[in-house]
Short mmCIF file of C-alpha atoms in Angstrom, two decimals:
data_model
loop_
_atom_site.label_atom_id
_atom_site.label_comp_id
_atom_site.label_asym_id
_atom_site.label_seq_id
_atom_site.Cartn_x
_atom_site.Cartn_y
_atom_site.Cartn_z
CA UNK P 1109 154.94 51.82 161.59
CA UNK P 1110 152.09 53.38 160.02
CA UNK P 1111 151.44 57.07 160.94
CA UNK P 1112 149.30 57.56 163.58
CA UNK P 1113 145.78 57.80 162.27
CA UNK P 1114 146.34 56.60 158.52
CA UNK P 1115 143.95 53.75 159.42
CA UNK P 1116 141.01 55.96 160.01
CA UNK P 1117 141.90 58.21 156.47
CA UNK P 1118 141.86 55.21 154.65
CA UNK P 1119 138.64 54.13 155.80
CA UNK P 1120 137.39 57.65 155.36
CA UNK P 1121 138.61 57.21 151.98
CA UNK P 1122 136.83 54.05 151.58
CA UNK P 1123 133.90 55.66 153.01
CA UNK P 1124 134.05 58.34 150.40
CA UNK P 1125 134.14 55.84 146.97
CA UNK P 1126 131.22 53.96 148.79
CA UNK P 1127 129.31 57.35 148.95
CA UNK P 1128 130.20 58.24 145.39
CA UNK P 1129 129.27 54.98 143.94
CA UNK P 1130 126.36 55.11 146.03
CA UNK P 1131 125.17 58.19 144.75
CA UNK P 1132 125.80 57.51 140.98
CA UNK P 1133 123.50 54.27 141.44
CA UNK P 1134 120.61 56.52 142.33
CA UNK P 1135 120.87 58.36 139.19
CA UNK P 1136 118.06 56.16 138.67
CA UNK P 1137 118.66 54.63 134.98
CA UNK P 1138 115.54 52.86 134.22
CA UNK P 1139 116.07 49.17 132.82
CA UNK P 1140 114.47 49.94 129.94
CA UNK P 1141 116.16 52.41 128.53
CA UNK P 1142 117.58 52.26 125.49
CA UNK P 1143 121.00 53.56 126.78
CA UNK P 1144 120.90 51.92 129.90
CA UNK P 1145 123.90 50.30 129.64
CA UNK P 1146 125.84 53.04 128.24
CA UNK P 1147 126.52 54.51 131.83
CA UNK P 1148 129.45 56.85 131.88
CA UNK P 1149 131.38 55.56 134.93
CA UNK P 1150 131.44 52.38 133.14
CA UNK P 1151 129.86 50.19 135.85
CA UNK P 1152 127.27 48.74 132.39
CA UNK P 1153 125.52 45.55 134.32
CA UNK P 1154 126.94 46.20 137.62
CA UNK P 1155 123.61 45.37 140.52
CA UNK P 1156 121.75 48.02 142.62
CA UNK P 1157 123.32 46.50 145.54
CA UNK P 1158 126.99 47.55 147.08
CA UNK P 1159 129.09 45.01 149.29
CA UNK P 1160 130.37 46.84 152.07
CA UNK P 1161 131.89 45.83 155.21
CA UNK P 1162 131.52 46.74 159.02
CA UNK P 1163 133.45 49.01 159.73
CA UNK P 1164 132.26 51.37 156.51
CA UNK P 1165 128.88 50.79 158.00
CA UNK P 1166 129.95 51.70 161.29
CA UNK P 1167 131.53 54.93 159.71
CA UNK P 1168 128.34 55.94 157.73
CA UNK P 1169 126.44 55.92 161.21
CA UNK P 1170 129.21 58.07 163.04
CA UNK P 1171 129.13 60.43 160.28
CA UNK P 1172 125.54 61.13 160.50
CA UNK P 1173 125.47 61.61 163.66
CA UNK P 1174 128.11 64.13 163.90
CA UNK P 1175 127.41 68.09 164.33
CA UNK P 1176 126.14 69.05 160.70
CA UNK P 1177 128.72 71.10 159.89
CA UNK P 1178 131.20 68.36 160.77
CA UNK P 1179 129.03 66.32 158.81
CA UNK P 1180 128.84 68.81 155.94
CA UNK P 1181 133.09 69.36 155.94
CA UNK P 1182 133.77 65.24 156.04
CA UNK P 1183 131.31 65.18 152.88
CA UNK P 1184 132.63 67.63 151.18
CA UNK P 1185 135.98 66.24 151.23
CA UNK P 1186 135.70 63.12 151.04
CA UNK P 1187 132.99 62.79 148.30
CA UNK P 1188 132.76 66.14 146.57
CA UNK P 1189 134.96 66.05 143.57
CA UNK P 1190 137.62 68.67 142.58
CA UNK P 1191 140.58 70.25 144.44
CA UNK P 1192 141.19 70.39 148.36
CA UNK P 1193 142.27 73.41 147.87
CA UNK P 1194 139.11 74.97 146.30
CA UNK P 1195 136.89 73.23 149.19
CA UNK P 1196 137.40 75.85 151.79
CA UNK P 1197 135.89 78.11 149.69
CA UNK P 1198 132.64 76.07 148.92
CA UNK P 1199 132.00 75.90 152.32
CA UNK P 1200 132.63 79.73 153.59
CA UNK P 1201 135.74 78.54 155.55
CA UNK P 1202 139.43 79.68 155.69
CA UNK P 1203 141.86 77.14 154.65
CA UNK P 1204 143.05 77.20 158.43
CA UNK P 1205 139.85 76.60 159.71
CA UNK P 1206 139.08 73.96 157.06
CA UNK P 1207 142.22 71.93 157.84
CA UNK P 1208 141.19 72.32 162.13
CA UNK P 1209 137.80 71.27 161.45
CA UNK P 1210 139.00 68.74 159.34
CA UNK P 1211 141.16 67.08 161.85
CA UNK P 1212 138.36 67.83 164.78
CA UNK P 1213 135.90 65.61 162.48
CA UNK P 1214 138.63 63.00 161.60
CA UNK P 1215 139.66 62.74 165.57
CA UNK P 1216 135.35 62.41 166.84
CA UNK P 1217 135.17 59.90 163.98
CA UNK P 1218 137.82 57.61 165.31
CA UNK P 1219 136.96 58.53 168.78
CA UNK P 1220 133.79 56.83 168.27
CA UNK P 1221 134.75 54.17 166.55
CA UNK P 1222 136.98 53.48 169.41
CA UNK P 1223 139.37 50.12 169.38
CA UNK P 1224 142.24 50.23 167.26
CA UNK P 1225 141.35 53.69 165.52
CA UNK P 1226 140.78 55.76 168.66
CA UNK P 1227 144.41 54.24 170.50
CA UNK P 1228 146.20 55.58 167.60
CA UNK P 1229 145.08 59.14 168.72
CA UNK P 1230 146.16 58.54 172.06
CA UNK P 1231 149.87 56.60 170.80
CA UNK P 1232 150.25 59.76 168.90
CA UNK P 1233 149.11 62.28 171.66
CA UNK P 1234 151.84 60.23 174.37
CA UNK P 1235 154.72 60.81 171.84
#
């Protein structure tokens, strides 16, 4: 059995790539340019559009209309690069209260999703 809210991670993980990639298309290389192509994630021809599904979209929604410092902590470690353990810092936080607000954000997130991600709080939460 897969632990008890893996599901939502993952798609916060998803979430995450989609709002990196995201971001590094608005960069905004002109056509033109003579080293357009030359790109240094190595996405050379790839479109200005991104293929996402549902539930991502679903997520993205949620997440902006969480508390903004919810918002902010979810960002942070899901898109930010460089080490967990440095993120606490970044944002003025303890690493105790990091890894709380963390889980708060992660539980509100698949609360309102609901369906499948919100019963495997409440699986978890019966024992």
């Amino acid at each position: 059995m897969i632990k008890s809210d893996q599901n939502i991670k993952t798609l916060l993980d998803q979430w995450g790539r989609w709002k990196v990639r995201e971001n590094s298309l608005a960069l905004g290389y002109p056509s033109i340019a003579a080293f357009a192509r030359l790109r240094v994630d190595g996405a050379r021809s790839s479109g200005n559009e991104l293929l996402v599904d549902d539930d991502l979209q679903r997520v993205n929604g949620i997440i902006h209309q969480l508390r903004p410092s919810l918002k902010r902590l979810l960002a942070c470690h899901y898109i930010c690069a460089g080490y967990v353990k440095d993120k606490p810092a970044k944002l003025g936080l303890t690493r105790d209260a990091y890894y709380r607000l963390l889980q708060t954000a992660i539980e509100q997130t698949a609360h309102e999703m609901g369906g499948k991600y919100q019963m495997e709080f409440e699986e978890a939460a019966r024992g």
